[in-house]
mmCIF file of C-alpha atoms in Angstrom:
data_model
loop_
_atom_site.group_PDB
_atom_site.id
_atom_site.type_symbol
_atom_site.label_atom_id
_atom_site.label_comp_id
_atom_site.label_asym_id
_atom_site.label_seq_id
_atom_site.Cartn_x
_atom_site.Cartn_y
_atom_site.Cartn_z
ATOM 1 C CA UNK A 1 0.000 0.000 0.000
ATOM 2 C CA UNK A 2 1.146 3.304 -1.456
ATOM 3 C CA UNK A 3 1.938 6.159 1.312
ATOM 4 C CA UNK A 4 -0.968 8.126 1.703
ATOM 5 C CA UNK A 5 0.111 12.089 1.492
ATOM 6 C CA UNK A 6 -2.096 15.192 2.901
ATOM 7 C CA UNK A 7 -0.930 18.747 0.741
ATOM 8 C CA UNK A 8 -2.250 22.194 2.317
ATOM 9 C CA UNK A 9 -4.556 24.147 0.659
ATOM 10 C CA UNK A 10 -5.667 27.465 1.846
ATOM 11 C CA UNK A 11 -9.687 28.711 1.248
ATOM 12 C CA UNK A 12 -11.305 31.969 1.063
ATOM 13 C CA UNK A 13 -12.127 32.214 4.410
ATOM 14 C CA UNK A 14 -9.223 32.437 6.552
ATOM 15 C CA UNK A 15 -10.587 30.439 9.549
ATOM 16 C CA UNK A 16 -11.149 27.329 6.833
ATOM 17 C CA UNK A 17 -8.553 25.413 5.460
ATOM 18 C CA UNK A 18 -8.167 21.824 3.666
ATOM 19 C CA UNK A 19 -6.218 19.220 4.081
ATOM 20 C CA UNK A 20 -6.086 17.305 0.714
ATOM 21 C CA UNK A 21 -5.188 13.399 -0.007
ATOM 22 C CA UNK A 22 -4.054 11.557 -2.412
ATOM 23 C CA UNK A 23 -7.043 9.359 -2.425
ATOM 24 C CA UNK A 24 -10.527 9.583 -1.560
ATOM 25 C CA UNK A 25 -11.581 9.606 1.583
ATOM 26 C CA UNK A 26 -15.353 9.163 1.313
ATOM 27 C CA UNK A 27 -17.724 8.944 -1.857
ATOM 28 C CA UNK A 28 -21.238 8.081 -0.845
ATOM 29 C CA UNK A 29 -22.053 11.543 1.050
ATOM 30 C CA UNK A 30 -20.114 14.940 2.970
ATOM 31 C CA UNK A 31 -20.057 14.964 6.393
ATOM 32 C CA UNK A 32 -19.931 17.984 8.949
ATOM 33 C CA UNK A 33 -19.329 17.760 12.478
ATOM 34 C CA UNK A 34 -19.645 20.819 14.456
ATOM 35 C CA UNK A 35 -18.938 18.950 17.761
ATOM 36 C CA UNK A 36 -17.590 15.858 18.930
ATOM 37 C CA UNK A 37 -20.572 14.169 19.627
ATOM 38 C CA UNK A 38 -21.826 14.399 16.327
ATOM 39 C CA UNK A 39 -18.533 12.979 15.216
ATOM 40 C CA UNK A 40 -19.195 9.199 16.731
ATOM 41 C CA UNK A 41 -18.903 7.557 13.416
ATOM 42 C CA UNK A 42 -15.790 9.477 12.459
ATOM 43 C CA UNK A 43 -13.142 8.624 14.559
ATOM 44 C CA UNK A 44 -10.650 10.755 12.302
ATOM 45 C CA UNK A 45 -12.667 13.787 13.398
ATOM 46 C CA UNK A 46 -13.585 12.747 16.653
ATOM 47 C CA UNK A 47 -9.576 12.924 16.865
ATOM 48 C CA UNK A 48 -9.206 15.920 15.211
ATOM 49 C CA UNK A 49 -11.732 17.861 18.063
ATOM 50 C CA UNK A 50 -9.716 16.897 20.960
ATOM 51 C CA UNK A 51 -7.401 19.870 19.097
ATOM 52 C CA UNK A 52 -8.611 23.183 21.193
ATOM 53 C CA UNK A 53 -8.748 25.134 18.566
ATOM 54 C CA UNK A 54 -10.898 23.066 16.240
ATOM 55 C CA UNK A 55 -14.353 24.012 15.833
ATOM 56 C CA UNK A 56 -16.423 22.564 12.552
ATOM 57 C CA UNK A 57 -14.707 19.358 10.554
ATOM 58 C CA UNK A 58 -16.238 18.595 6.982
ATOM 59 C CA UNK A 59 -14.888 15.573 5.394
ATOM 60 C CA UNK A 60 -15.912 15.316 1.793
ATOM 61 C CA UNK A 61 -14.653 13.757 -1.177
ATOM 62 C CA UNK A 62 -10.483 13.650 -0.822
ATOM 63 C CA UNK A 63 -10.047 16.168 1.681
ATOM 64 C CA UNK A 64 -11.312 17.201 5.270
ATOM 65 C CA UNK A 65 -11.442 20.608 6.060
ATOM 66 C CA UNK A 66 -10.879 22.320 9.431
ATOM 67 C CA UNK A 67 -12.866 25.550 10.790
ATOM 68 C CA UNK A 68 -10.846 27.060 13.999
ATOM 69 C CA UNK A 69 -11.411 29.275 16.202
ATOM 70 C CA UNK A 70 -9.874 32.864 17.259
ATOM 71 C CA UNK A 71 -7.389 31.274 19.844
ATOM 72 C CA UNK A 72 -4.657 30.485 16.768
ATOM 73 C CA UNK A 73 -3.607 31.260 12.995
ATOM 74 C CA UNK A 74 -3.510 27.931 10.857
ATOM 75 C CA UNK A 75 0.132 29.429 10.081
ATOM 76 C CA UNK A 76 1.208 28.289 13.605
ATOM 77 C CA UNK A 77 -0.453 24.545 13.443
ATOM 78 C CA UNK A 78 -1.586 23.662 10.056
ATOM 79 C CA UNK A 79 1.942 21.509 9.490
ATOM 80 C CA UNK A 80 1.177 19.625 12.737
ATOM 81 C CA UNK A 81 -2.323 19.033 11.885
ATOM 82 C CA UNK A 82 -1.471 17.831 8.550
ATOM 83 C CA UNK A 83 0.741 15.680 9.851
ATOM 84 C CA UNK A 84 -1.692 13.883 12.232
ATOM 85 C CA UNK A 85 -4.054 13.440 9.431
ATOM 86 C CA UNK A 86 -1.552 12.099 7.254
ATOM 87 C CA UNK A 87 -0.715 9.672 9.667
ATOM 88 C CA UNK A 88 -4.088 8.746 10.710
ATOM 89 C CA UNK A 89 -4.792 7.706 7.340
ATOM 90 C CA UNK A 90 -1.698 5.791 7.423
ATOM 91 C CA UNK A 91 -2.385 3.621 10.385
ATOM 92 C CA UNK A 92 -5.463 2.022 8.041
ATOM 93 C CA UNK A 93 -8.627 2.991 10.292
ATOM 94 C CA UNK A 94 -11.551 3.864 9.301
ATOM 95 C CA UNK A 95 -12.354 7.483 8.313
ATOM 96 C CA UNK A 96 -15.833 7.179 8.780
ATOM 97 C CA UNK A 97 -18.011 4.073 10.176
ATOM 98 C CA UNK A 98 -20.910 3.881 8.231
ATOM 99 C CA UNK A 99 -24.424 2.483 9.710
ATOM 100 C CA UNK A 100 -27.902 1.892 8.611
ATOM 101 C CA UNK A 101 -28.473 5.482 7.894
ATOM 102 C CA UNK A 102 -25.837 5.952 5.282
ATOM 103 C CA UNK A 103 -27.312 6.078 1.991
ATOM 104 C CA UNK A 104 -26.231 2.927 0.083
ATOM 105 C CA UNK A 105 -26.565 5.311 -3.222
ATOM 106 C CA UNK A 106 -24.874 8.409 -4.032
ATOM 107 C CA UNK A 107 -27.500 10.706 -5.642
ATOM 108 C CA UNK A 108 -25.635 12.182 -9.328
ATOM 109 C CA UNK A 109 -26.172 13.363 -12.608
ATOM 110 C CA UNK A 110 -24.620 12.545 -15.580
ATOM 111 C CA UNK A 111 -24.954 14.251 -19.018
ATOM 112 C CA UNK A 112 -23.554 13.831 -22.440
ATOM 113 C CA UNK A 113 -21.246 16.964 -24.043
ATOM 114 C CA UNK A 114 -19.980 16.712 -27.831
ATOM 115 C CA UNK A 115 -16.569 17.714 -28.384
ATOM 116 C CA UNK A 116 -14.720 18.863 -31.147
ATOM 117 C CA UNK A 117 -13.771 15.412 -32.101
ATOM 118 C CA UNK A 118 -16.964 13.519 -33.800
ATOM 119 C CA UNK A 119 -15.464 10.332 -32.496
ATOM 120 C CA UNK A 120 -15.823 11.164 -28.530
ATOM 121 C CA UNK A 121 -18.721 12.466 -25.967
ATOM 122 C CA UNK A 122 -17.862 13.354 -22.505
ATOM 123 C CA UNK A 123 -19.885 12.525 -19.813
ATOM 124 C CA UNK A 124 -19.948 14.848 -17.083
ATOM 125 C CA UNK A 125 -21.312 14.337 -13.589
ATOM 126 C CA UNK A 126 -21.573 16.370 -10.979
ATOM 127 C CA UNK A 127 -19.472 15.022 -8.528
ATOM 128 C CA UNK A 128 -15.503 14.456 -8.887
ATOM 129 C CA UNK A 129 -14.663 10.819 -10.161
ATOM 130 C CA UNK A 130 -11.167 10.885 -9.975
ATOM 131 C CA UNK A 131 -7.780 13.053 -8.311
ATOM 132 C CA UNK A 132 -5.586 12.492 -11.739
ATOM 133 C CA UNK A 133 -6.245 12.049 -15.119
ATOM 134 C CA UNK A 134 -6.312 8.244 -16.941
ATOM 135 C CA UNK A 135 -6.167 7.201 -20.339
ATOM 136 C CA UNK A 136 -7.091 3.671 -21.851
ATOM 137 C CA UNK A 137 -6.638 2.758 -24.919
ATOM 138 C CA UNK A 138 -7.999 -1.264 -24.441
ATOM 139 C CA UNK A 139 -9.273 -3.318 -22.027
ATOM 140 C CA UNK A 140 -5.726 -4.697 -20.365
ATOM 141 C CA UNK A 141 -4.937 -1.165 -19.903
ATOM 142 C CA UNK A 142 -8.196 -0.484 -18.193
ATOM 143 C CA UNK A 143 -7.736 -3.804 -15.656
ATOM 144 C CA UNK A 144 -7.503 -1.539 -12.827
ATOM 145 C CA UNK A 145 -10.284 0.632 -13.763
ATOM 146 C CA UNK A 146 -13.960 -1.217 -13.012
ATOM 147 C CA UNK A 147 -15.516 1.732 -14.872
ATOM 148 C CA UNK A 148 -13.248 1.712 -17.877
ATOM 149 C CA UNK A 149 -13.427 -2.358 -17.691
ATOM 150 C CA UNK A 150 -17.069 -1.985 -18.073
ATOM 151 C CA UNK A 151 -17.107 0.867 -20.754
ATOM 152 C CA UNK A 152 -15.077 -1.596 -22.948
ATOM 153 C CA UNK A 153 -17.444 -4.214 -22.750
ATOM 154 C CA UNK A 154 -19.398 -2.386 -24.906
ATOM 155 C CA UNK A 155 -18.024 -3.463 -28.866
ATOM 156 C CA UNK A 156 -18.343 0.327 -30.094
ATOM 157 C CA UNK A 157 -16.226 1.793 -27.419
ATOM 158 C CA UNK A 158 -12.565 2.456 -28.558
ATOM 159 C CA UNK A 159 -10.689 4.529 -25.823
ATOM 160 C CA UNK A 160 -11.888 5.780 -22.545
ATOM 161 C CA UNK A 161 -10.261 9.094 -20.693
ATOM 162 C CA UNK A 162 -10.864 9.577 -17.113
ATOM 163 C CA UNK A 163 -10.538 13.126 -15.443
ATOM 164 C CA UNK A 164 -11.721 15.395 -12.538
ATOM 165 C CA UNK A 165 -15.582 14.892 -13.218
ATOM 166 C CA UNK A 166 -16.029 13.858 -16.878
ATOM 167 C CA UNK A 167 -15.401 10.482 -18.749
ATOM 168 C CA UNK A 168 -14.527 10.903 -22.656
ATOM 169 C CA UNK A 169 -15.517 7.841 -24.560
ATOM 170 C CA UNK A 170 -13.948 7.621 -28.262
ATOM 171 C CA UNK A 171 -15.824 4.947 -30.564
ATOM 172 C CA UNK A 172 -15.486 3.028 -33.388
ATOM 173 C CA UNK A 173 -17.690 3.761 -36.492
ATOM 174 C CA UNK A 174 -20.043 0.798 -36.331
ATOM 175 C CA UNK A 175 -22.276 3.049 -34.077
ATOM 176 C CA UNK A 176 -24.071 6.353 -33.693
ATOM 177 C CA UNK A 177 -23.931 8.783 -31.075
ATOM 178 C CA UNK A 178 -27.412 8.870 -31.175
ATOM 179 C CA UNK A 179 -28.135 5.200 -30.812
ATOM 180 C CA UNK A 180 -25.242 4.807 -27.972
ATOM 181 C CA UNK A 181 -25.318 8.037 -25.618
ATOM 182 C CA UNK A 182 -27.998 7.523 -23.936
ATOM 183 C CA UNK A 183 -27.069 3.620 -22.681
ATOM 184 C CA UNK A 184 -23.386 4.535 -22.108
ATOM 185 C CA UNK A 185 -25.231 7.194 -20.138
ATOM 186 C CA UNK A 186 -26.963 5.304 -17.580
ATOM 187 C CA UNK A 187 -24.097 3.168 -17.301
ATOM 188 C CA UNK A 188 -22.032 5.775 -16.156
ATOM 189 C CA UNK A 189 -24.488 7.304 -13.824
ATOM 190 C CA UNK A 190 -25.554 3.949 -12.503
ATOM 191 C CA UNK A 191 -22.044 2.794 -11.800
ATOM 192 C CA UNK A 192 -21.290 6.372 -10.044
ATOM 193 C CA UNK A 193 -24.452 6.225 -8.119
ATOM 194 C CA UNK A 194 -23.545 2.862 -6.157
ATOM 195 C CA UNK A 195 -20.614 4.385 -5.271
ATOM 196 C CA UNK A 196 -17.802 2.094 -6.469
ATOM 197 C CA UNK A 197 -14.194 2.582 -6.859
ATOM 198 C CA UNK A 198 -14.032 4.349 -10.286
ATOM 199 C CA UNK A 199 -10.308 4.036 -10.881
ATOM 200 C CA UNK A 200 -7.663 2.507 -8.245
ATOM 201 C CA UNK A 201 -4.556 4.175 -6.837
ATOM 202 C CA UNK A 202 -2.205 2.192 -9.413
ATOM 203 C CA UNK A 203 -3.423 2.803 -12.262
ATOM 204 C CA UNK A 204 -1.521 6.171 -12.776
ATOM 205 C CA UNK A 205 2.082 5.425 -12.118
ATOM 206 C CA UNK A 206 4.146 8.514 -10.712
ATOM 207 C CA UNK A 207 6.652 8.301 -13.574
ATOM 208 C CA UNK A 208 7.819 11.048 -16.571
ATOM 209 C CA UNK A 209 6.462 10.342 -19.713
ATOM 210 C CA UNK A 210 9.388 8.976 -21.930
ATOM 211 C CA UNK A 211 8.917 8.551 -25.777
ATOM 212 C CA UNK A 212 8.684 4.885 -24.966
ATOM 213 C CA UNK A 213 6.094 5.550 -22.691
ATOM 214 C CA UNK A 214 2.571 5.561 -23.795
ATOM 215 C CA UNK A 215 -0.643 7.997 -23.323
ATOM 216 C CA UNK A 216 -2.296 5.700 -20.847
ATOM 217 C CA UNK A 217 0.720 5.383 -18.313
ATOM 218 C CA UNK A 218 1.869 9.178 -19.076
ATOM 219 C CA UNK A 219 1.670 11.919 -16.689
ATOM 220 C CA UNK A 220 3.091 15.106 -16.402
ATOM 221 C CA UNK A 221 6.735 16.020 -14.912
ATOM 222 C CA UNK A 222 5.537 18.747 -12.919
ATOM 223 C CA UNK A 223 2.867 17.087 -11.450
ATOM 224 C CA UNK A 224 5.102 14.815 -10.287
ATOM 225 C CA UNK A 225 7.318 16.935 -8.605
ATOM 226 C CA UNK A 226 10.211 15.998 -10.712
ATOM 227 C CA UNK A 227 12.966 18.599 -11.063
ATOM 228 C CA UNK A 228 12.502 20.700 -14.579
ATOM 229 C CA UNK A 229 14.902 23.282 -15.864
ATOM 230 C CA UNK A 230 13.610 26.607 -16.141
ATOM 231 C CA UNK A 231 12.697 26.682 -19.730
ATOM 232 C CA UNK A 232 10.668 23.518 -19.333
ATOM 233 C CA UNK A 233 9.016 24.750 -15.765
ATOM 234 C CA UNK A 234 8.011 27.863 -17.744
ATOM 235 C CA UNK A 235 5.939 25.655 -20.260
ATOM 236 C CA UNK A 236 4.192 23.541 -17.747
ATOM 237 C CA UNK A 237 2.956 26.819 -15.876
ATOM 238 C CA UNK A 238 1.938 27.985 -19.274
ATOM 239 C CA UNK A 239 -0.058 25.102 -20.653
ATOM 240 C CA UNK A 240 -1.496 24.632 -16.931
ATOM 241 C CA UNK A 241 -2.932 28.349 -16.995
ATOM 242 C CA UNK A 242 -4.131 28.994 -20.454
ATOM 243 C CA UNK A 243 -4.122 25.531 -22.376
ATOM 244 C CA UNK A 244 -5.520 22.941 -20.203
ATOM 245 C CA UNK A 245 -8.924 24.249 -18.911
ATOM 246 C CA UNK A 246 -9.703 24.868 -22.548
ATOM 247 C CA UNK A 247 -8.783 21.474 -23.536
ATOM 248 C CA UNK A 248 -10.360 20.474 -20.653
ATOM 249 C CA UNK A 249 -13.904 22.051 -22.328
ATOM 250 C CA UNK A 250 -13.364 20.180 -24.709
ATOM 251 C CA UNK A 251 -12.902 16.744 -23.110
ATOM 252 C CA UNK A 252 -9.300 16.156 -23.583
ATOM 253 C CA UNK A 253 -5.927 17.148 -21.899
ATOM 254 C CA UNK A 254 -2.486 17.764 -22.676
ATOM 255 C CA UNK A 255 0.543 16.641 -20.659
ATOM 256 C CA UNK A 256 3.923 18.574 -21.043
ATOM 257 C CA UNK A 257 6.479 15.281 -22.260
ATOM 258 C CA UNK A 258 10.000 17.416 -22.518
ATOM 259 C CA UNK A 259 11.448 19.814 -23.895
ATOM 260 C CA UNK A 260 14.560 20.178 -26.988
ATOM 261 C CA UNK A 261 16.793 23.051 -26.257
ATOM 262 C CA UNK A 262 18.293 22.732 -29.618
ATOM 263 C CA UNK A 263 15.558 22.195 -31.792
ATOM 264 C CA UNK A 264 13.438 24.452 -29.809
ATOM 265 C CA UNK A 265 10.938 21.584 -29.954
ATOM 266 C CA UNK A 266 8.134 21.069 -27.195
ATOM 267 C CA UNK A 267 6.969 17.119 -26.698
ATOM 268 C CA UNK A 268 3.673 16.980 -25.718
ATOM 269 C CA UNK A 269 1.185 14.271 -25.307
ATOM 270 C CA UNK A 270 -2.705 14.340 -26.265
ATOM 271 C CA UNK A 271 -5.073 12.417 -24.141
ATOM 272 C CA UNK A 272 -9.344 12.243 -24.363
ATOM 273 C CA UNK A 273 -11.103 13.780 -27.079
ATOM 274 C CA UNK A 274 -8.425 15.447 -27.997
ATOM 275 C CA UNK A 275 -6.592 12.338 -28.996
ATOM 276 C CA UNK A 276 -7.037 11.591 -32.871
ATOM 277 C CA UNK A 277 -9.519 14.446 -33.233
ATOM 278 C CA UNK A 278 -9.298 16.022 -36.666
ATOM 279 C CA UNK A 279 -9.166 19.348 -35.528
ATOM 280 C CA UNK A 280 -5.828 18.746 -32.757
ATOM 281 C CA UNK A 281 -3.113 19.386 -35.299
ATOM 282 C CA UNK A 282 -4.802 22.939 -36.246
ATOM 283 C CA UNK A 283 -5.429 23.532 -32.629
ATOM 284 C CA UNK A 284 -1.408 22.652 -32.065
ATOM 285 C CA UNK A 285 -0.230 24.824 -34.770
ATOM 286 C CA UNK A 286 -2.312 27.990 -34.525
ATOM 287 C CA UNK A 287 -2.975 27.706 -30.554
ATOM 288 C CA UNK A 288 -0.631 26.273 -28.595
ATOM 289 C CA UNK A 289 2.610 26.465 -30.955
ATOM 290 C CA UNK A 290 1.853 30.661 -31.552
ATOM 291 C CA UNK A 291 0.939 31.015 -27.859
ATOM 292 C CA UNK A 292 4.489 29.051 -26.581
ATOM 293 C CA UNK A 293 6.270 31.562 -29.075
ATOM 294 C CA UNK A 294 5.022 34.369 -28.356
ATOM 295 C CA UNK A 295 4.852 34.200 -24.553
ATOM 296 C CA UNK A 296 8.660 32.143 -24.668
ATOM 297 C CA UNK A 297 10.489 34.992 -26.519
ATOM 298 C CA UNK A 298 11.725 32.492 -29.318
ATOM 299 C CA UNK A 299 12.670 29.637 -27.244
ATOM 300 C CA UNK A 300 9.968 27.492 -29.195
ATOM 301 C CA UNK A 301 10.376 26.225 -32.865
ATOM 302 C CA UNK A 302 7.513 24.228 -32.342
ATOM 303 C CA UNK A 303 5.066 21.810 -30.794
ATOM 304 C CA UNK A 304 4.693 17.817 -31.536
ATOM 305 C CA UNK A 305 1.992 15.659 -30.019
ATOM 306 C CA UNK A 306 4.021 12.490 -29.832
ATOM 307 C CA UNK A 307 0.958 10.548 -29.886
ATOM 308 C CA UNK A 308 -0.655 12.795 -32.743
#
């Protein structure tokens, strides 16, 4: 079992702040506790009130956030706090015991996007399905996916893409969007709704991309936390600000592979909708290629999908 890590995040309100995993922590419902008798069936927050300064805990998704009162800045504890979580999690007990009140569905919506690509729909719901993106272009690469498993089981599916809270599907020609969305549909939401495991923790290895190294096992340097020189850290900031949310829209993503200092050239790999869509190469010569020039004073020739 992979070491389970907790990262910081600050909120808008400055008496809030979350403690995130690296896995989820509950996906049937959100919890608050506001005291720590209404945390009996959490013992992770029942922990967390015997902390003086802790007033509300919500647990939701892959993070539990802390509410504190006046008596102390999250500055001066917020490393020791994460740190008990963190090890909490570790120790393998329970984060929350369920009992014959917990729903044994997870109320969700799912509904079906085009893209740019006539080969893929997204389906979006509107609760997060996964913490990192996954790509799979068969079934063997899908083995530790239930969801993409099941997707493939369906003879018209060709590639399935995995992100935040949307699933792209690409298909083969034999079918119709209009014959198939609606089934793939309540597949999706049905499989959501009883709250399974949509993708496990090893399906994404932490690993750069190499050009050996294919879209389904590929994932980005930086968010990695491998070491990039500056050039390279510059284009990972800029494709994470301006590029990926659009691709994003559009039910793909893009993952920063490396970088050639002396061809100028930028690697990058396509995943989703926007892999094999007819429209990528435009959008890579007249988007992203014009936008790395212009904004990396002519350190960029220009930019190959290595999967493209």
């Amino acid at each position: 079992m992979e070491k389970i890590t907790i990262k910081i995040q600050p909120t808008n309100r400055p008496t809030i702040i979350k403690f995130e995993a690296d896995v989820f922590l509950t996906r049937k419902q959100n919890y608050e506790f506001k005291n720590v008798d209404e945390a009996k069936n959490s013992p992770l927050a029942k922990q967390l009130f015997y902390l003086p300064f802790t007033k509300t805990v919500y647990i939701s998704g892959n993070f539990v956030a802390i509410e504190r009162y006046d008596i102390v800045e999250w500055p001066e504890v917020q490393n020791e706090v994460a740190e008990q979580i963190e090890n909490y999690l570790n120790s393998g007990e329970p984060v929350i015991i369920e009992d014959e009140n917990t729903p044994s569905k997870v109320p969700v919506t799912v509904y079906a996007e085009s893209t740019p690509n006539p080969a893929a729909l997204k389906f979006v719901a509107n609760k997060k399905l996964v913490l990192q993106a996954n790509e799979f272009k068969n079934i063997e690469e899908a083995k530790n996916s239930p969801l993409a498993t099941g997707l493939f089981h369906f003879p018209f599916v060709k590639e399935v893409f995995i992100t935040d809270n949307y699933i792209s599907i690409l298909k083969y020609d034999i079918a119709e969007w209009e014959d198939v969305a609606v089934e793939l549909r309540e597949y999706i939401r049905s499989f959501i709704e009883e709250g399974k495991e949509i993708v496990t923790k090893t399906t994404a290895p932490k690993a750069v991309a190499t050009m050996a190294t294919t879209a389904a096992t590929a994932t980005a340097a930086a968010e990695d936390g491998v070491d990039l020189d500056d050039i390279s850290q510059q284009i990972v900031d800029i494709l994470e600000e301006y590029v990926k949310p659009a691709v994003a829209s559009d039910g793909g993503n893009i993952l920063f592979q490396s970088y050639d200092e002396e061809t100028k050239t930028v690697n990058v790999i396509l995943q989703g909708a926007c892999s094999g869509c007819p429209s990528s190469t435009f959008t890579l010569k007249n988007g992203i290629e014009n936008m790395l020039k212009s904004m990396m004073d002519n350190k960029v020739n220009q930019v190959v999908a290595v999967n493209g």
